[in-house]
Coordinates of C-alpha atoms in Angstrom, one line a residue:
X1 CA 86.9 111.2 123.6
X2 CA 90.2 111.7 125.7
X3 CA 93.2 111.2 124.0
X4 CA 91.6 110.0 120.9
X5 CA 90.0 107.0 123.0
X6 CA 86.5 106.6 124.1
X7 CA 86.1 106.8 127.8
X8 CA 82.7 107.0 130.4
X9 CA 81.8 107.4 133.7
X10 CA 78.8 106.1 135.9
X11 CA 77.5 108.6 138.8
X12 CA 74.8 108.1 141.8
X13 CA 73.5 111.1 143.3
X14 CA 71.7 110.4 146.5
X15 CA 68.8 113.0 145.9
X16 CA 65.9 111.8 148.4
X17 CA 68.5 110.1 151.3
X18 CA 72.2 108.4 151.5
X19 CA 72.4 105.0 149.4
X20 CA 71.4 101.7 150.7
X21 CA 75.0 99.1 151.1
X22 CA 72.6 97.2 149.2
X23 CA 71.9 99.7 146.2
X24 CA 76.0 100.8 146.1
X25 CA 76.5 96.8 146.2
X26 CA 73.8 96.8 142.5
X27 CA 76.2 99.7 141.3
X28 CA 79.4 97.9 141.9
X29 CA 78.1 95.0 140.2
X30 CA 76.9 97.3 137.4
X31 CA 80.6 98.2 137.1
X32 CA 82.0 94.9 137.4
X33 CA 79.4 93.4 134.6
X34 CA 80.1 96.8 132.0
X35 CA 83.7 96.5 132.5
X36 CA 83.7 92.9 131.7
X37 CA 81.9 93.2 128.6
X38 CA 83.8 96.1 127.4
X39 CA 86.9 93.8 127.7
X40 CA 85.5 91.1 126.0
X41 CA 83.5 93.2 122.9
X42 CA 86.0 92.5 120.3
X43 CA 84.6 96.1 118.1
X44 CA 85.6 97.6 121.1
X45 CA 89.1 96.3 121.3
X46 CA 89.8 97.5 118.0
X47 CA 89.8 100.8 119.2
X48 CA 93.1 100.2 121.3
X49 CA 95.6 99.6 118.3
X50 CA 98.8 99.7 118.9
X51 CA 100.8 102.6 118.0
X52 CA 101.8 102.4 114.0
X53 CA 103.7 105.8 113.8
X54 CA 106.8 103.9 112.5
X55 CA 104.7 102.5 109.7
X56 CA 103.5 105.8 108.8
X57 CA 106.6 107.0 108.5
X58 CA 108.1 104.0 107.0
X59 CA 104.9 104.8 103.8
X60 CA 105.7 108.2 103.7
X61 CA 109.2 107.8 102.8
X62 CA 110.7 108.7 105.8
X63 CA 113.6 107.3 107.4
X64 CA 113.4 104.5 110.4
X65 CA 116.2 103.6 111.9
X66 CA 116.6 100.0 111.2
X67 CA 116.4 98.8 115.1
X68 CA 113.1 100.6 115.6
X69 CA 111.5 98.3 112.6
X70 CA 113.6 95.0 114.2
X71 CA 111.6 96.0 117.6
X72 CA 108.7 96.2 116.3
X73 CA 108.4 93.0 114.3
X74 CA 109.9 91.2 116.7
X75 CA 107.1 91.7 118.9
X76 CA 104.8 89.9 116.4
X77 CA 107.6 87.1 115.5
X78 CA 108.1 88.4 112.2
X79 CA 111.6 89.4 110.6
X80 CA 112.8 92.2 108.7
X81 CA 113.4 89.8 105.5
X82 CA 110.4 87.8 104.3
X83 CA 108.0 87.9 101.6
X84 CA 105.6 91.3 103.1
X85 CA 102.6 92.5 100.7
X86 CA 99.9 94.8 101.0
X87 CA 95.9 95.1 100.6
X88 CA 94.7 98.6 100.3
X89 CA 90.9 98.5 101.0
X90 CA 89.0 101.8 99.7
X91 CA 86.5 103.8 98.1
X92 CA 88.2 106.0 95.6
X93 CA 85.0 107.9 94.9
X94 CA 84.0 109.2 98.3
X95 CA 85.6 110.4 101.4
X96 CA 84.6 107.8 104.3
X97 CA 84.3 108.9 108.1
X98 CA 87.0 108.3 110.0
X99 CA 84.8 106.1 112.8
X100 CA 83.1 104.7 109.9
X101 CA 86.5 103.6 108.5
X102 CA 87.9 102.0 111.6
X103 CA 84.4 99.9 112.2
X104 CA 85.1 98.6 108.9
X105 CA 88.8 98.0 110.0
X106 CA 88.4 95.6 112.8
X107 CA 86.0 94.0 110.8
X108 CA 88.6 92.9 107.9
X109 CA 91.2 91.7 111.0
X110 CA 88.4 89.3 112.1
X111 CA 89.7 88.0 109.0
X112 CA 93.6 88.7 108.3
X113 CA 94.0 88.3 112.0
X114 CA 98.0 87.5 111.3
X115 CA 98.5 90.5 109.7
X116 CA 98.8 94.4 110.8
X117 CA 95.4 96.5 109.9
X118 CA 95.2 100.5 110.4
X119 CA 93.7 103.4 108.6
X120 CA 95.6 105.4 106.3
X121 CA 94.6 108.2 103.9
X122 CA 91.2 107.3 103.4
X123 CA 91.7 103.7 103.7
X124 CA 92.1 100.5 105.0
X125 CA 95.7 99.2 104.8
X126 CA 96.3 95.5 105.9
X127 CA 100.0 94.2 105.5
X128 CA 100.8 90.6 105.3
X129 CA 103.6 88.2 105.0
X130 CA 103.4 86.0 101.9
X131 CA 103.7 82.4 104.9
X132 CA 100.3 83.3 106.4
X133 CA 98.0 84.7 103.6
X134 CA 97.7 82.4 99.9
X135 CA 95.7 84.6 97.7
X136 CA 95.6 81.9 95.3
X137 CA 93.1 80.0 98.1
X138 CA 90.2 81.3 96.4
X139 CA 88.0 80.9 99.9
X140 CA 90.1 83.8 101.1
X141 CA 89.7 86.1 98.4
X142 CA 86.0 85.0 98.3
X143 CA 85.7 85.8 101.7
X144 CA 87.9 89.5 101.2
X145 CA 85.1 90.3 98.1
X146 CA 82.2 89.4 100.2
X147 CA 83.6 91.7 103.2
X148 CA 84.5 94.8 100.1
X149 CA 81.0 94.2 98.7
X150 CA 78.9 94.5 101.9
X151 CA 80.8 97.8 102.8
X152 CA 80.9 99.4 99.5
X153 CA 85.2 99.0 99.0
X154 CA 87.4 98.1 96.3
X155 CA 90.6 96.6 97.4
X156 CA 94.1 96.6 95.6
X157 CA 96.9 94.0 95.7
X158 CA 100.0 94.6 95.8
X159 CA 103.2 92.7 94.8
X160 CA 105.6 90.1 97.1
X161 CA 108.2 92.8 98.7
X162 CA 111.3 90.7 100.0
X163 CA 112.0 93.4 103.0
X164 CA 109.5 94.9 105.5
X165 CA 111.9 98.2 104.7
X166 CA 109.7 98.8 101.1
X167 CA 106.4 98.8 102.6
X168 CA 106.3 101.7 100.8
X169 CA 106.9 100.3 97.4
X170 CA 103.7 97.9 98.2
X171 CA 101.4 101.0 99.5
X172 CA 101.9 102.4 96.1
X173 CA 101.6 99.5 93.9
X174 CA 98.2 99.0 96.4
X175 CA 96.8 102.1 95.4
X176 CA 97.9 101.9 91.7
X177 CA 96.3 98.2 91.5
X178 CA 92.8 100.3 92.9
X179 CA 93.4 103.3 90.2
X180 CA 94.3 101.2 87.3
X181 CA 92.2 98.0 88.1
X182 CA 88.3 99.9 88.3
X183 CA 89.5 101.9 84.9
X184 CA 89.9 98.3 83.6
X185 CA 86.9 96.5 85.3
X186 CA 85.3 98.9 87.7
X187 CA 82.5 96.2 88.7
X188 CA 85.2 93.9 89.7
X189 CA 86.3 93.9 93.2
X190 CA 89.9 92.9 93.8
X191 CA 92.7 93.9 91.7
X192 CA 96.0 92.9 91.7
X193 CA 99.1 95.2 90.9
X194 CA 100.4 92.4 88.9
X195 CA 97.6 92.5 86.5
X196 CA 97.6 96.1 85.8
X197 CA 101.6 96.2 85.8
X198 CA 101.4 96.7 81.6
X199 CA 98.8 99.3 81.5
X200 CA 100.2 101.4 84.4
X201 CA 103.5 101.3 82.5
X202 CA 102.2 103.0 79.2
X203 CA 100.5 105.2 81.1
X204 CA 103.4 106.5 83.1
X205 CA 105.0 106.7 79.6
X206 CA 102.2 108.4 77.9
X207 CA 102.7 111.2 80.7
X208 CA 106.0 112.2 79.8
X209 CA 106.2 110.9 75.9
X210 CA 104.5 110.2 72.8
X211 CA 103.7 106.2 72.5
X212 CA 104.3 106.1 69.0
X213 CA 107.8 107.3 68.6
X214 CA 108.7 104.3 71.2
X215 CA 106.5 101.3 69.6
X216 CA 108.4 100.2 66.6
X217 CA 107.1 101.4 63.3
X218 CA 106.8 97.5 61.9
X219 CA 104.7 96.1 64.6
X220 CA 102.4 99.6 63.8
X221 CA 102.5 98.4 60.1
X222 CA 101.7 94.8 61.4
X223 CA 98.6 96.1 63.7
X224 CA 97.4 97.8 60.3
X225 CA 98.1 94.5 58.4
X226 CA 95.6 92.5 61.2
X227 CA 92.6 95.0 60.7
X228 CA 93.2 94.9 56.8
X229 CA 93.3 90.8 56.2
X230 CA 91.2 90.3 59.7
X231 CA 94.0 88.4 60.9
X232 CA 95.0 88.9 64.6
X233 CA 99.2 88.1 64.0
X234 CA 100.3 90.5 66.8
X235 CA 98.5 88.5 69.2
X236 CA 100.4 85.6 67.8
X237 CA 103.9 87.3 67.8
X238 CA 103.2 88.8 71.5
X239 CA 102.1 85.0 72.6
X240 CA 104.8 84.0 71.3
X241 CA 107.8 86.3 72.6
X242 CA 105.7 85.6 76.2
X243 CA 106.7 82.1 76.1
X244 CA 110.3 82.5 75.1
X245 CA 110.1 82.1 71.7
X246 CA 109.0 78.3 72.0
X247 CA 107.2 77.0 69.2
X248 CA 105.6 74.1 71.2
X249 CA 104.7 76.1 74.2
X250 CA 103.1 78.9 72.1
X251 CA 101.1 76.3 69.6
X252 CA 99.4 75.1 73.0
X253 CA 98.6 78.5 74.3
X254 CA 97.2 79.3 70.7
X255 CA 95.1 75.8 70.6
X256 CA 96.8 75.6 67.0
X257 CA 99.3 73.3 65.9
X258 CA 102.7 73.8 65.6
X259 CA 103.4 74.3 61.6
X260 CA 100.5 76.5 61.3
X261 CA 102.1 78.6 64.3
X262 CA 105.3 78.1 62.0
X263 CA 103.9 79.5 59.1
X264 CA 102.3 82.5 61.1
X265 CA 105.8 83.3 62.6
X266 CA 107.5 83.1 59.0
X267 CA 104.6 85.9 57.9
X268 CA 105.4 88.2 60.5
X269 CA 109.0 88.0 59.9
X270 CA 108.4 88.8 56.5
X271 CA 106.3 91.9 57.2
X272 CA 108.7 92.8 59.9
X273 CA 111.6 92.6 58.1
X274 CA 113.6 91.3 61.3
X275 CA 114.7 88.1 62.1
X276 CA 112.7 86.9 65.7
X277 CA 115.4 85.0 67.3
X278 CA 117.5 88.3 67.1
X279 CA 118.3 89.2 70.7
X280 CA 118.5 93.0 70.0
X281 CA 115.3 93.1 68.7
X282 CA 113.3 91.3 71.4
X283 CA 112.4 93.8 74.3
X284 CA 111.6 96.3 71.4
X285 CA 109.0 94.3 69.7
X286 CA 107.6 92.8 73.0
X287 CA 107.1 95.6 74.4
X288 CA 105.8 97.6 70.9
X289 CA 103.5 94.8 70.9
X290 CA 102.1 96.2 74.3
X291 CA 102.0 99.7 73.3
X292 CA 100.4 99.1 70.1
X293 CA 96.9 99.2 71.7
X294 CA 96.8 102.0 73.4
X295 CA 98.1 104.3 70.0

């Protein structure tokens, strides 16, 4: 290695008499032919990435002035203010080899080839703008599980960050969609920060507070009425306040019709005490509703 690249040298030493033209013409052409596949051997291309320090700065926190990241993205076409998101590719459980980890790099740009891929802390980070990559095209995620599989990774998803300036923001979500996602289902793959946005919330809370003095002392008296009467009413109530409080739209999501929806709702106000349509009330009870499972 020299300068953190890979280089080599071929020598000829003329032991028994001086070199033929025609042997020194074979080593030229030995040259010529290594040279020429070295340039066209896409693995090893992916050794001469393109210098990322402001990105690295940009995820650690620190500041970049605004025309260095305008540079940059110009260079690829992309602007400072569209849709950017991040895949953090990893194995939480082991420490991976650094040559190890970029082999596995250029092998997930064969496939998100518009975006920018480096190794960072143990893993693979590849950010994206939300115009090239759909990860609701379920041939690209197939093809992203496949690629995790065969190399032993997990991979987190973060959300849709409207400024390449909180890259940051999407590392971190990255990493919490890994930490949060394999506590959830650790035999799934990919996991999207999206999906574990609830359960990383209560579990920031339950770091600095106790759960139960913030879930609202009805919905813990409802959660006890459910496993007394075998009823399952806070599923109802939390369907319910997740579609806006719409009777229709919640009777479909519930596969029940309307009145018998009606009738649930007029229960749980009864055993609340509290009028649903309040306003006041509404973030409390959603979110108690939330909480209530992990008391």
């Amino acid at each position: 290695m020299l300068n953190h690249k890979r280089f080599g040298t071929l020598g000829l030493i003329d032991i028994c008499s001086p070199f033929t033209r025609g042997q020194l013409s074979l080593v030229y052409h030995q040259k010529k032919v290594l040279e020429y596949a070295l340039e066209n051997n896409h693995d090893y291309q992916g050794n001469a990435e393109e210098s990322l320090y402001w990105i690295d700065r940009l995820i650690q926190g620190f500041a970049i002035e605004e025309k260095i990241v305008l540079y940059h993205l110009a260079k690829r076409n992309w602007k400072i203010d569209e849709d950017y998101f991040i895949i953090n590719f990893s194995a939480p459980d082991q420490l991976l080899d650094e040559d190890l980890l970029k082999m596995y790099c250029r092998k997930v740009k064969t496939i998100l080839n518009q975006g920018i891929a480096f190794t960072f802390e143990n893993a693979i980070i590849s950010i994206l703008r939300k115009k090239d990559y759909l990860l609701s095209n379920p041939d690209l995620l197939n093809q992203l599980d496949q690629l995790a599989d065969l190399f032993g990774l997990n991979f987190g998803i973060s959300m849709f960050l409207p400024t390449f300036t909180e890259i940051k923001t999407a590392y971190i979500q990255s990493k919490v969609a890994l930490t949060e996602g394999l506590k959830k289902n650790p035999h799934q793959t990919h996991h999207f920060f999206a999906d574990c946005y609830a359960t990383h919330l209560v579990h920031s809370l339950s770091d600095t507070t106790s759960l139960k003095s913030i879930c609202h002392p009805k919905i813990q008296q409802l959660r006890l009425y459910d496993e007394k009467n075998n009823t399952d009413l806070i599923y109802n109530l939390t369907t319910y306040l997740q579609n806006g409080r719409n009777i229709q739209h919640t009777a479909d999501k519930l596969f029940i019709h309307r009145n018998t929806l009606t009738y649930r709702l007029e229960k749980i106000e009864k055993i609340l005490e509290l009028p649903l349509d309040d306003e006041k009330n509404f973030l409390h009870l959603y979110f108690s509703c939330i909480l209530v499972d992990y008391l």
